[in-house]
mmCIF file of C-alpha atoms in Angstrom:
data_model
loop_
_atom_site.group_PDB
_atom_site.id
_atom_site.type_symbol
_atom_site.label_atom_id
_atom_site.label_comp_id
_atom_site.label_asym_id
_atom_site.label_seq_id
_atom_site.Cartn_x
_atom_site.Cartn_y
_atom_site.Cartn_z
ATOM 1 C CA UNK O 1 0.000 0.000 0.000
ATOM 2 C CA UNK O 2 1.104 3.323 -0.748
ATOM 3 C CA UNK O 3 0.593 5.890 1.807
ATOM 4 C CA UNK O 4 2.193 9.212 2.631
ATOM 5 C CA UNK O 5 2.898 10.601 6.006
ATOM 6 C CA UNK O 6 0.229 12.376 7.219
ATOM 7 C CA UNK O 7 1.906 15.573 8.260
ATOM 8 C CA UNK O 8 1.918 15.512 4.394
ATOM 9 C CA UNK O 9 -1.389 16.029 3.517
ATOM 10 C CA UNK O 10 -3.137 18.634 3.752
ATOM 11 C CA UNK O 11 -5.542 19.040 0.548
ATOM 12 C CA UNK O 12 -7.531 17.302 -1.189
ATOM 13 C CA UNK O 13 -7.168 13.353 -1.143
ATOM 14 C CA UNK O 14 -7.118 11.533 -4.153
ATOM 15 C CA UNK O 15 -7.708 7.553 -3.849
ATOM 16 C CA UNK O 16 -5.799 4.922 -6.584
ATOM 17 C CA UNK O 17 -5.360 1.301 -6.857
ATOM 18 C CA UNK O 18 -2.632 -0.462 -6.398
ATOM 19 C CA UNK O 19 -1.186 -3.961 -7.870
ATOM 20 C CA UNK O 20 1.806 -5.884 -7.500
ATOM 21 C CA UNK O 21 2.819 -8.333 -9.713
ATOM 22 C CA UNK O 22 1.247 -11.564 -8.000
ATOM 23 C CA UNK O 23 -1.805 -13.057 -9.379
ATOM 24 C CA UNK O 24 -4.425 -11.930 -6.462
ATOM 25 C CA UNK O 25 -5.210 -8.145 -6.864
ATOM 26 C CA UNK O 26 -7.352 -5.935 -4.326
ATOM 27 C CA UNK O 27 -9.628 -4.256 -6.050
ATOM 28 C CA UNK O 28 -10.942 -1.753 -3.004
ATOM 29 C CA UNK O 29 -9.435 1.593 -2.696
ATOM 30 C CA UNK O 30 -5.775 0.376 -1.611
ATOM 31 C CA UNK O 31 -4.264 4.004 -0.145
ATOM 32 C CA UNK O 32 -4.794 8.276 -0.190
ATOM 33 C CA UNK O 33 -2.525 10.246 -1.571
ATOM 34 C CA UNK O 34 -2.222 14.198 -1.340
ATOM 35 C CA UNK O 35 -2.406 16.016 -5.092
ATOM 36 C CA UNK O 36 0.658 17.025 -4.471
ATOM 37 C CA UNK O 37 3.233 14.312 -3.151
ATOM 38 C CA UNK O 38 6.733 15.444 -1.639
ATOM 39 C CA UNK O 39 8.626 12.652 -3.039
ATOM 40 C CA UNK O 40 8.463 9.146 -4.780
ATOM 41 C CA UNK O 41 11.844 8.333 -3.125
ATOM 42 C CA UNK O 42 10.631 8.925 0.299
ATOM 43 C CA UNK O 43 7.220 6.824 -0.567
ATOM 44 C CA UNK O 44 9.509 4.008 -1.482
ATOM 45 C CA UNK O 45 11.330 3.942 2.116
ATOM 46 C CA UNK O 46 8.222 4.526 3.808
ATOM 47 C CA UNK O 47 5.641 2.297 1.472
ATOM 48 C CA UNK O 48 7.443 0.217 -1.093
ATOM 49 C CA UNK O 49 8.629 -3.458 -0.819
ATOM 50 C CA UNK O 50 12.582 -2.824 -0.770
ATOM 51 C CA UNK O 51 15.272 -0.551 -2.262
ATOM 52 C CA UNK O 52 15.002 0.072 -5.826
ATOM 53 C CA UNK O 53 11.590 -0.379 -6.216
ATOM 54 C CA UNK O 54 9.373 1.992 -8.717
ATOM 55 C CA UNK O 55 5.399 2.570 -9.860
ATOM 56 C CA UNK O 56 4.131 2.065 -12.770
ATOM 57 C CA UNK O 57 1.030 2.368 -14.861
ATOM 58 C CA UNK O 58 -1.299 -0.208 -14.915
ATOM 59 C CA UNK O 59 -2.589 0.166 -18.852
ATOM 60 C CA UNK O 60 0.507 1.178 -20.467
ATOM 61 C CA UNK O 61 3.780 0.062 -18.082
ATOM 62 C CA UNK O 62 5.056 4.165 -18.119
ATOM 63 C CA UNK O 63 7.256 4.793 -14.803
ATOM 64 C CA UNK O 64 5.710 7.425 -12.766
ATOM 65 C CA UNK O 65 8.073 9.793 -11.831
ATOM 66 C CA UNK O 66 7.646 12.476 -8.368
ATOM 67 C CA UNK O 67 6.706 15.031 -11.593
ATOM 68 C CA UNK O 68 4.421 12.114 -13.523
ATOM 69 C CA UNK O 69 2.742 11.817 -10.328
ATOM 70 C CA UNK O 70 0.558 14.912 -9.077
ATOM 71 C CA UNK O 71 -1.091 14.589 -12.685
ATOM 72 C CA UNK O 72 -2.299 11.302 -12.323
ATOM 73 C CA UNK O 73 -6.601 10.889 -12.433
ATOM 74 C CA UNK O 74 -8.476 9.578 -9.513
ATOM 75 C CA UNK O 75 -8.640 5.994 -9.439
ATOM 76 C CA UNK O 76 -5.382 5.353 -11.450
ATOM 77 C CA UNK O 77 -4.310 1.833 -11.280
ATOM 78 C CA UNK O 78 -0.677 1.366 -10.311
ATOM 79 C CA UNK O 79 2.024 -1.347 -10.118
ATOM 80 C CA UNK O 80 4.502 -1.464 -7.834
ATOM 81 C CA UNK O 81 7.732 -3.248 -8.495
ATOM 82 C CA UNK O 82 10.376 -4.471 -7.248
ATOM 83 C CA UNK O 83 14.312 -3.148 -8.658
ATOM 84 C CA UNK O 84 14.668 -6.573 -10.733
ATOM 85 C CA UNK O 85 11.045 -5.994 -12.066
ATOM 86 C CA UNK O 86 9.587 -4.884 -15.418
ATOM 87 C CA UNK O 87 5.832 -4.055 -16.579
ATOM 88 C CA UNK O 88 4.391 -3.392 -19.935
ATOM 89 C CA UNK O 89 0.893 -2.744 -18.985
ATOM 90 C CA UNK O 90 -2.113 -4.836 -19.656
ATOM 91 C CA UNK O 91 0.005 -7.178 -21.871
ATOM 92 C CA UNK O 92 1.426 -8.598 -18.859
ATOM 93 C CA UNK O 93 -1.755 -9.342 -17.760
ATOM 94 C CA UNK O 94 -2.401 -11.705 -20.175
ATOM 95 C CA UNK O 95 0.772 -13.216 -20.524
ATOM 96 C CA UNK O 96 0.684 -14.532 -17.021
ATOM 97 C CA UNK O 97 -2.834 -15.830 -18.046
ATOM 98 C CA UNK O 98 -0.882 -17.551 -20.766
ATOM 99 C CA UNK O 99 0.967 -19.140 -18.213
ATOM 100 C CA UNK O 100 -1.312 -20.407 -15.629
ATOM 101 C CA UNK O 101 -2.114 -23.837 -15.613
ATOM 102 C CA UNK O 102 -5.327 -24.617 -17.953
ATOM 103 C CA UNK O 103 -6.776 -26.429 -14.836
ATOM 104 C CA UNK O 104 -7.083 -24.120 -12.558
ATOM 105 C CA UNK O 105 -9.919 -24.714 -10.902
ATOM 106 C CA UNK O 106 -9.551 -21.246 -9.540
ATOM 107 C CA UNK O 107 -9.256 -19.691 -12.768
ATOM 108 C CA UNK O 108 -12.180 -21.597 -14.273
ATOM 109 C CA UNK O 109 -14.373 -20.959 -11.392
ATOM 110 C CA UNK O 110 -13.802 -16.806 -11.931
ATOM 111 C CA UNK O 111 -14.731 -17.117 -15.643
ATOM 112 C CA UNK O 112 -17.951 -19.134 -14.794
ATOM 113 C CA UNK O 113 -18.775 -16.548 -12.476
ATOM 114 C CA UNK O 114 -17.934 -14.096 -15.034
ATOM 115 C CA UNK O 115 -19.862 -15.572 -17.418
ATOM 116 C CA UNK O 116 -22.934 -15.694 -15.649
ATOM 117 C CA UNK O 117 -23.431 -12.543 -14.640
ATOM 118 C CA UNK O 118 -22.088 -10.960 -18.118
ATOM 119 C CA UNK O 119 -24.690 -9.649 -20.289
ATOM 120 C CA UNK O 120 -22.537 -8.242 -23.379
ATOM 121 C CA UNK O 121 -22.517 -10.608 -26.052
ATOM 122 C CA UNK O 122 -18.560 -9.582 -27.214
ATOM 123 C CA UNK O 123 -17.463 -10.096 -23.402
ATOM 124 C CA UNK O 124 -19.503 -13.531 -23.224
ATOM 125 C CA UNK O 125 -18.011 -14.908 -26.250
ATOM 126 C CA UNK O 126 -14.528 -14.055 -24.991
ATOM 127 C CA UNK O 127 -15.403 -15.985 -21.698
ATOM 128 C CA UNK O 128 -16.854 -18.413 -23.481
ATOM 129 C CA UNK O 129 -13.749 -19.268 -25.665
ATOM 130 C CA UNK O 130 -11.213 -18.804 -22.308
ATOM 131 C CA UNK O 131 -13.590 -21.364 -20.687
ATOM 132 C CA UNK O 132 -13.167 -24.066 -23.846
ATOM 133 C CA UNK O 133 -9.606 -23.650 -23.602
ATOM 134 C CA UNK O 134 -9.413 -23.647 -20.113
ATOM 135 C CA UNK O 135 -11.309 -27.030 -19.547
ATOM 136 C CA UNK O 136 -8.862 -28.450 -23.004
ATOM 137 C CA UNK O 137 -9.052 -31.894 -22.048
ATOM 138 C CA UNK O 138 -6.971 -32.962 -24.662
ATOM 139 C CA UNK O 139 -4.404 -35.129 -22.246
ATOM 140 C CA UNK O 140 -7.380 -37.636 -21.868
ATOM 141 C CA UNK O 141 -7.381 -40.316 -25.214
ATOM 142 C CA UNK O 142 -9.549 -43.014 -24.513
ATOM 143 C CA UNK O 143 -13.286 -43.114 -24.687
ATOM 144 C CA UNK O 144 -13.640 -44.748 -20.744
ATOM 145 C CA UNK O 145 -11.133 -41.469 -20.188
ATOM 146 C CA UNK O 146 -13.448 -38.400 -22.067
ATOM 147 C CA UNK O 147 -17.437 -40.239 -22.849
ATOM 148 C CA UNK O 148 -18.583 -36.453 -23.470
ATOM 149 C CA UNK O 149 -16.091 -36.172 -26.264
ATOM 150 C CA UNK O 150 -17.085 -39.303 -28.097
ATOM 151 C CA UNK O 151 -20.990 -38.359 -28.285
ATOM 152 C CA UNK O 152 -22.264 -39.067 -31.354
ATOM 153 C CA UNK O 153 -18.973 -41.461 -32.579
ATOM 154 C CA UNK O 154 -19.470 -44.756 -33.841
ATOM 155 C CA UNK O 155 -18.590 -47.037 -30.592
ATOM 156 C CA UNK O 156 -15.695 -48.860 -32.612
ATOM 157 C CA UNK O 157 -13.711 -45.906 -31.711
ATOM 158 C CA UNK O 158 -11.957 -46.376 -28.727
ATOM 159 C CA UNK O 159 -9.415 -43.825 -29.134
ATOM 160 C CA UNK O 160 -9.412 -40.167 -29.955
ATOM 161 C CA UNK O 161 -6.553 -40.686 -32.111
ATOM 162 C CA UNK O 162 -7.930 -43.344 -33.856
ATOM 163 C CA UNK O 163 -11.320 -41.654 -34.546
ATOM 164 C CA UNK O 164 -9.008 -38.251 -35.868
ATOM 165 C CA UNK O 165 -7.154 -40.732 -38.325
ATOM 166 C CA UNK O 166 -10.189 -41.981 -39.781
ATOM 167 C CA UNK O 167 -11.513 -38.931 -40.528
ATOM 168 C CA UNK O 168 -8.718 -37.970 -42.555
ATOM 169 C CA UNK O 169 -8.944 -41.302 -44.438
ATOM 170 C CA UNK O 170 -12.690 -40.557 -45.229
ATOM 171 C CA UNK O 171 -11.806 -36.985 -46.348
ATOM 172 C CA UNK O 172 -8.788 -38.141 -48.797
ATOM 173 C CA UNK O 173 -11.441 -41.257 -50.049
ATOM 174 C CA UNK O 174 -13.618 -38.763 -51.006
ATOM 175 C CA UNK O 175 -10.800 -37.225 -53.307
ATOM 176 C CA UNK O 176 -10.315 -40.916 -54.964
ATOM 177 C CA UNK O 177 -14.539 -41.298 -55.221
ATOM 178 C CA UNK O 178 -13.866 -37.995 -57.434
ATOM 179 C CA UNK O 179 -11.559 -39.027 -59.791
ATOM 180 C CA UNK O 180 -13.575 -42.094 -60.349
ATOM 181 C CA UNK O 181 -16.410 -40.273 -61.088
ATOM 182 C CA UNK O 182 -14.166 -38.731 -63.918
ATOM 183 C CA UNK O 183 -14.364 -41.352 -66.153
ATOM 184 C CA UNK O 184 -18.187 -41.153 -66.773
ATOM 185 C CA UNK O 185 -17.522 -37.766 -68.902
ATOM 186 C CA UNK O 186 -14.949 -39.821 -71.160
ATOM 187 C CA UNK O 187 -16.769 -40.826 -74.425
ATOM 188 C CA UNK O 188 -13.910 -42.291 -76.023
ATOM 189 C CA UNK O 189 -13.760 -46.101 -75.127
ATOM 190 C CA UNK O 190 -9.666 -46.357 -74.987
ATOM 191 C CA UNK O 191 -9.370 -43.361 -73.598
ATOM 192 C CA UNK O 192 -11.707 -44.165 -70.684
ATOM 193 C CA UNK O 193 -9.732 -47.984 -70.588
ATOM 194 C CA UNK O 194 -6.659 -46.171 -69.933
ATOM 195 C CA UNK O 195 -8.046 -43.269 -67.018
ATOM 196 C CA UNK O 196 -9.762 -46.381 -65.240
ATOM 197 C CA UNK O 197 -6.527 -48.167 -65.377
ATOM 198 C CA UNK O 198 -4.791 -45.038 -64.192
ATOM 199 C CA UNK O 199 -7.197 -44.514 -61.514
ATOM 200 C CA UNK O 200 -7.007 -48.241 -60.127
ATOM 201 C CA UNK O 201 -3.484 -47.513 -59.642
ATOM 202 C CA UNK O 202 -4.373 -44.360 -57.987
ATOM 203 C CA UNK O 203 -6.401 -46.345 -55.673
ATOM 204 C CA UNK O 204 -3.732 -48.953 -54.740
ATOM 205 C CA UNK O 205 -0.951 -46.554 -53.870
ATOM 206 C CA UNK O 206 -3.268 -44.993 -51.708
ATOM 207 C CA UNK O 207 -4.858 -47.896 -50.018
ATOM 208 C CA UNK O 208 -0.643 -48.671 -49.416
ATOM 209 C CA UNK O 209 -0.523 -45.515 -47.737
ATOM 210 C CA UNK O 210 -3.997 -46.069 -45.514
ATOM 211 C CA UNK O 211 -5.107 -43.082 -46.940
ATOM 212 C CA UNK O 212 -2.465 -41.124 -45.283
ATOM 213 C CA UNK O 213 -5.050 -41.022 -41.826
ATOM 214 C CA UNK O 214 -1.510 -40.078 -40.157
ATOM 215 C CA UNK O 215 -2.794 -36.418 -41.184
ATOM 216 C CA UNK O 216 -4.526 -36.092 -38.188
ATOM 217 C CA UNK O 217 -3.563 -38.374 -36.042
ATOM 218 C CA UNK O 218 -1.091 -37.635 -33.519
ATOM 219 C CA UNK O 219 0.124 -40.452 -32.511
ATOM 220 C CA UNK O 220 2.284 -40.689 -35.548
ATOM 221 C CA UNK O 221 5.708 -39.022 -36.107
ATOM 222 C CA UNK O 222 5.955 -36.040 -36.573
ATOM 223 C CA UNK O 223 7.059 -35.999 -40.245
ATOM 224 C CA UNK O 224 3.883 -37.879 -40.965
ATOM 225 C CA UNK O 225 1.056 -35.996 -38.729
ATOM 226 C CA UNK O 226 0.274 -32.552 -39.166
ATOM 227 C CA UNK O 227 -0.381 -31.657 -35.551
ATOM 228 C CA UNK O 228 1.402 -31.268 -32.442
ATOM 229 C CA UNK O 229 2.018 -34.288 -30.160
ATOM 230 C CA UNK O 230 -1.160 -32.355 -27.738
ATOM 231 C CA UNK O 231 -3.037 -32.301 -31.039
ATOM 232 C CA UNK O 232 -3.010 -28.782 -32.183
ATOM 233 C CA UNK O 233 -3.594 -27.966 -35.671
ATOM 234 C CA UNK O 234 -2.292 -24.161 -37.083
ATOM 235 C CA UNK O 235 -4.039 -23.171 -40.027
ATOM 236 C CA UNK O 236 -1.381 -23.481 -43.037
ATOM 237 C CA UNK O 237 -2.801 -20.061 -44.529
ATOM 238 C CA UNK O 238 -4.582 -19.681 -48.082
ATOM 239 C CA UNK O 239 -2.983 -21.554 -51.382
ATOM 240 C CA UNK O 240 -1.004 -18.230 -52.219
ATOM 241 C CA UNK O 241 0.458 -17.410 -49.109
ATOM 242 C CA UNK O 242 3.073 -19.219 -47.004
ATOM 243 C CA UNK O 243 1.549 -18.875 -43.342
ATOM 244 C CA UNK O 244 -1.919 -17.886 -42.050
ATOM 245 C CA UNK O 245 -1.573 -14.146 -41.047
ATOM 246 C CA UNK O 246 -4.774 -14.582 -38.542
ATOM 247 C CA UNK O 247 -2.502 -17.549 -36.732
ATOM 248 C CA UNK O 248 -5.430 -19.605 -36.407
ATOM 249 C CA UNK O 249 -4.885 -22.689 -34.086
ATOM 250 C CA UNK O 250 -7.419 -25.436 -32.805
ATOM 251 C CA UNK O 251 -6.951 -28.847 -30.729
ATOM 252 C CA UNK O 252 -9.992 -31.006 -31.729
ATOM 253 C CA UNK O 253 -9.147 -33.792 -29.280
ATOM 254 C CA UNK O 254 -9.692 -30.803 -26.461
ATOM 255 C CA UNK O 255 -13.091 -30.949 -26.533
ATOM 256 C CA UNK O 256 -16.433 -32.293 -28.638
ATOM 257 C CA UNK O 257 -17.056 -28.446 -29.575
ATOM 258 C CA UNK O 258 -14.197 -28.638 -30.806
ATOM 259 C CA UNK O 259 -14.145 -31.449 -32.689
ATOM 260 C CA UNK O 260 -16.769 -30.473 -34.318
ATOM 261 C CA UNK O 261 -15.580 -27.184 -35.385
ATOM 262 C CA UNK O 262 -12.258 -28.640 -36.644
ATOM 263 C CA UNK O 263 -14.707 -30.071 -39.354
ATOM 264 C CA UNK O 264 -15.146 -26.615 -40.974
ATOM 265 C CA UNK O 265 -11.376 -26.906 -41.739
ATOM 266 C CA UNK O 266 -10.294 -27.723 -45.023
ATOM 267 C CA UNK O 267 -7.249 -29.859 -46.744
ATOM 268 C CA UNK O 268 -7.470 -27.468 -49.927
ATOM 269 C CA UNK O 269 -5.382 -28.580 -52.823
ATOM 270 C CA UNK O 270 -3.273 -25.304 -54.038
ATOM 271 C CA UNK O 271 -3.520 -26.745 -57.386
ATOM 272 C CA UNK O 272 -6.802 -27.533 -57.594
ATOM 273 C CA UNK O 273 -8.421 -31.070 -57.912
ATOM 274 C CA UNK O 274 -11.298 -30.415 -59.952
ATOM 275 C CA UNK O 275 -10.211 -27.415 -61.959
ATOM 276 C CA UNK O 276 -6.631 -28.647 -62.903
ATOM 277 C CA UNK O 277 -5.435 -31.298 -61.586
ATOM 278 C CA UNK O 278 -7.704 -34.231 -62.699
ATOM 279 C CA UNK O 279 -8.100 -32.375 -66.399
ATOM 280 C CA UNK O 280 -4.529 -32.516 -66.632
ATOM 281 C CA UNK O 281 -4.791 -36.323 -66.232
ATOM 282 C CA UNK O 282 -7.154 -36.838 -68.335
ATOM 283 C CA UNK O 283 -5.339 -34.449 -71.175
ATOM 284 C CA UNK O 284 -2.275 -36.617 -70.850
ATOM 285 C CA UNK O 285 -4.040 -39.658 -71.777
ATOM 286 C CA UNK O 286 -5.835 -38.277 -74.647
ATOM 287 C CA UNK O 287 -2.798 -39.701 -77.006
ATOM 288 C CA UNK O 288 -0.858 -41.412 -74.240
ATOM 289 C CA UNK O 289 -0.833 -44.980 -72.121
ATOM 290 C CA UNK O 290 -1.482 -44.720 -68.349
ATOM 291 C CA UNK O 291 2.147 -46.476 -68.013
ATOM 292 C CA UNK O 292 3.284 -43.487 -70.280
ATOM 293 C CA UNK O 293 2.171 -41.016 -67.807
ATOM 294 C CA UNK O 294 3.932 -40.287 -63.922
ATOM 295 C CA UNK O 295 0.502 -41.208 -62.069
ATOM 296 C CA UNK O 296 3.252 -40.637 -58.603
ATOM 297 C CA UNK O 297 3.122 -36.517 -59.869
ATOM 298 C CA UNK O 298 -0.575 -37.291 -60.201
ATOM 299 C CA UNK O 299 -0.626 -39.405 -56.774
ATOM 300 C CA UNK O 300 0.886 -36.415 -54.735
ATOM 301 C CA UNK O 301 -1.363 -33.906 -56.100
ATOM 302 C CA UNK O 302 -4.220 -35.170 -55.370
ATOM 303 C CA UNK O 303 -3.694 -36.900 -51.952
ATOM 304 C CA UNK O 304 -0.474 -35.906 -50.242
ATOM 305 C CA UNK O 305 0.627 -32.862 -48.285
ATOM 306 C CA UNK O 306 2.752 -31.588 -51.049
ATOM 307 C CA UNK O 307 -0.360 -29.807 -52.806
ATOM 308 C CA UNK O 308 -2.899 -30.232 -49.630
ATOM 309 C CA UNK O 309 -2.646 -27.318 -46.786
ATOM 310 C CA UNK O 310 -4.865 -26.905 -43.712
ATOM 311 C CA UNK O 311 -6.562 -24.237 -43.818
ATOM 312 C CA UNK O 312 -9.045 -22.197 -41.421
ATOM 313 C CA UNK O 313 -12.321 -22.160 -43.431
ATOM 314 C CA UNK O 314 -12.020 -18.623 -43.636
ATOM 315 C CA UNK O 315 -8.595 -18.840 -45.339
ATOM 316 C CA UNK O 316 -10.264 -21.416 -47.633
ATOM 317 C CA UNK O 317 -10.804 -19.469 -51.012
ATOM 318 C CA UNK O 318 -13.238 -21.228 -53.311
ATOM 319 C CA UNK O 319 -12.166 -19.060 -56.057
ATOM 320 C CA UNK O 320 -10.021 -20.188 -59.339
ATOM 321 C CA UNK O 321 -5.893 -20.571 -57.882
ATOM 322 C CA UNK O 322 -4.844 -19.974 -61.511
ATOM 323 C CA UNK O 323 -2.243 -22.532 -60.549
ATOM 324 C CA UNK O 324 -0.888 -25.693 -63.601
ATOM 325 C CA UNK O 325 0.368 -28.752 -63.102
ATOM 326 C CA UNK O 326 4.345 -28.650 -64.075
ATOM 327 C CA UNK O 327 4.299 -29.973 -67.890
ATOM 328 C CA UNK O 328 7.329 -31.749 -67.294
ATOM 329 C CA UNK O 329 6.363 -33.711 -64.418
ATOM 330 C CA UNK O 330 3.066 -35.160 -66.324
ATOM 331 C CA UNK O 331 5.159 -38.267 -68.288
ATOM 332 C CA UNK O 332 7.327 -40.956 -66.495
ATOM 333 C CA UNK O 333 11.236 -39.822 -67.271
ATOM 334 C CA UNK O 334 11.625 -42.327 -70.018
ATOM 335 C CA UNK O 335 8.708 -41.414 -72.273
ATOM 336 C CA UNK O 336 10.298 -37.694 -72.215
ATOM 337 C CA UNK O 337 14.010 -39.277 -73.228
ATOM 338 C CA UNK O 338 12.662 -41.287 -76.143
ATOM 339 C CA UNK O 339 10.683 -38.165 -77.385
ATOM 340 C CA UNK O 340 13.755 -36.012 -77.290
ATOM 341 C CA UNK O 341 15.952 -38.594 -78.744
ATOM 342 C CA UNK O 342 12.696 -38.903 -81.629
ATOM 343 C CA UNK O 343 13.428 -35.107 -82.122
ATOM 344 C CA UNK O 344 16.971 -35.644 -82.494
ATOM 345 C CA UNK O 345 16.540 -38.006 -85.082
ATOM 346 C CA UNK O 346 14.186 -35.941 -87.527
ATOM 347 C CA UNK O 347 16.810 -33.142 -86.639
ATOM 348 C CA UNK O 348 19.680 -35.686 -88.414
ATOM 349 C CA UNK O 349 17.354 -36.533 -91.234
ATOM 350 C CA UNK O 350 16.622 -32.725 -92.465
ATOM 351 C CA UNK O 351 20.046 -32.230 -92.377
ATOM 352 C CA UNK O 352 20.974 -35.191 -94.759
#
C-alpha cells in the first residue's frame, strides 16, 4: 500500500489502486494520496517493498516519476515493483494468463462466475472461448477417459486418435470417389480404358498408404502428422500465401465443440483437384498410355501434403488458384528421353 505521512497532507485526497505483480489483486481503494506528493523516493522507504523499487502504470507500463505523479486521475491503477522488475501494462496481464495452468480450478471458477453474470454478447463470447480452452481436455485419449467427447462417434472408436485418423482417411477417399467419377464424362472407349486403369493404380498406392489417416492423427511421427504431439492444428494459410496471417490454431481432441468445429477446416489442394489437376490427367491420356504417364506426380497432387494445406475455413478461397500442373512432371522420365531422342533423329534426317 502506498501511503504518505500524514503531516503531508493537507488538501484534497485523491484515492488509486494499487497492484503488485502476483496473481491476487485488491480491487478496493488500496491508499490516499495528497495532489501534491513530496517525493516518490521517500514513498519508497516509507511504502514500497525494498530498495530500488518503482510505480508504474497499470494500462501502459510508463514509470511514474515524483513530476508524472501529481497529474495522475483519480482511481489510477498502479504497479509497484520491485528493482529486478519490469511491466508493460495490460500485456502482462495476459501473458501470465498464458501461463497459468489450464486447470485451474480457480481460474475456471472466476470465468464461470464471469460468465454468468455478463450480459454483453462480445465479453460472453470471450469468456466463453477462455472457458473451452481452459477445460482443453486434450491429455485424456480413450473413450472410458473423455465419454462427453465421443458423443455421437461410432462405438468402434476407442481412441481419440484413432477416430481423428479416420476422418482424414474418409476426407482423402472422397478425393479418390472424385476421380472415379471422372471417367463417366470420357466418351472415347480407350481413352476411358486407360483413365480407369490409371485410376485403379491411384487407388492402390493410396490404399498402401492407408489413406495417409496419419494427417490427423497424432500419434504418428511427426514428419507424418500434421499436428502437435497435444493435437493442435495451425491453419497453413490460403494456397497463395506461405503462413496464415490470422494464426489460427485449434486442438480437436480438447473438446467435442471442438471437434466439431475442426470439421469446418479444409485440406485445400493449391492446385486444384477439380479445376486442374484431374483435367490434366485426363489431357495426358488423350494420345498417351497410363504407363506413359507419372501417375506418382498425379498421386501427390491429389492426396499428399505436397499440394494439400490446412486451412481455417475462412482462409479457404473457393475461387479459381490460376495454378498448372508442371508440364514436365506429367510423363514418367523415359517417355520424355525417347521423345527427345525422336526429335533428335528428324533433326539428323533434315540435315541429310
Amino acid at each position: 500500500m502506498l501511503r504518505p505521512p500524514a503531516s503531508t497532507v493537507s488538501g484534497p485526497v485523491r484515492s488509486y489502486r494499487a497492484k503488485t505483480t502476483r496473481r491476487k489483486y485488491s480491487r478496493g481503494q488500496q491508499h490516499t494520496m495528497h495532489r501534491q506528493v513530496v517525493s516518490l523516493e521517500r514513498k519508497k522507504k516509507e511504502a514500497l517493498p525494498s530498495s530500488g523499487a518503482h510505480v508504474c502504470l497499470y494500462a501502459d507500463g510508463t514509470k511514474v516519476t515524483e513530476e508524472f505523479f501529481p497529474t495522475l486521475p483519480d482511481n489510477t491503477e498502479l504497479v509497484l515493483l520491485r528493482r529486478d522488475q519490469t511491466w508493460s501494462g495490460v500485456v502482462c496481464d495476459i501473458g501470465q494468463l498464458l501461463s497459468t495452468d489450464r486447470h485451474a480450478a480457480g481460474l475456471v471458477e472466476a470465468a464461470r462466475g464471469l460468465l454468468s453474470d455478463e450480459q454483453s454478447p462480445k465479453r460472453r463470447k470471450i469468456l466463453t472461448d477462455l472457458l473451452l480452452n481452459l477445460e482443453d481436455r486434450s491429455e485424456l485419449e480413450s473413450r472410458e477417459e473423455d465419454e462427453d467427447w465421443f458423443k455421437g462417434i461410432d462405438a468402434r472408436f476407442k481412441t481419440k486418435s484413432a477416430y481423428m485418423k479416420f476422418n482424414c482417411e474418409s476426407r482423402i477417399r472422397g478425393y479418390m470417389k472424385e476421380v472415379d467419377g471422372a471417367s463417366k464424362s470420357i466418351q472415347n472407349a480407350k481413352v476411358r480404358d486407360e483413365f480407369l486403369k490409371a485410376s485403379k493404380s491411384l487407388a492402390e498406392t493410396l490404399k498402401a498408404a492407408r489413406h495417409n489417416g496419419c494427417y490427423f492423427d497424432r500419434s504418428e511421427k511427426e514428419p507424418h502428422r500434421l499436428c502437435t504431439r497435444e493435437g493442435w492444428f495451425t491453419c497453413q494459410g490460403s494456397f497463395e500465401q506461405q503462413v496464415c496471417q490470422s494464426l489460427h490454431s485449434i486442438n480437436p481432441y480438447g473438446s467435442r465443440e471442438s471437434r466439431i468445429v475442426f470439421s469446418t477446416w479444409n485440406l485445400d489442394h493449391r492446385i486444384e483437384k477439380k479445376r486442374t489437376v484431374i483435367p490434366a490427367l485426363l489431357g495426358a491420356l488423350q494420345n498417351h498410355k497410363s504407363t506413359d504417364v507419372n501417375l506418382n506426380y498425379f498421386y501427390c497432387l491429389l492426396f499428399t501434403r505436397e499440394n494439400l494445406k490446412l486451412v481455417h475455413i475462412v482462409c479457404h478461397k473457393k475461387g479459381a488458384h490460376n495454378l498448372l500442373c508442371d508440364t514436365k512432371k506429367i510423363f514418367r522420365q523415359a517417355v520424355n528421353t525417347d521423345k527427345a531422342k525422336q526429335k533428335v533423329r528428324g533433326k539428323k534426317r533434315r540435315l541429310v
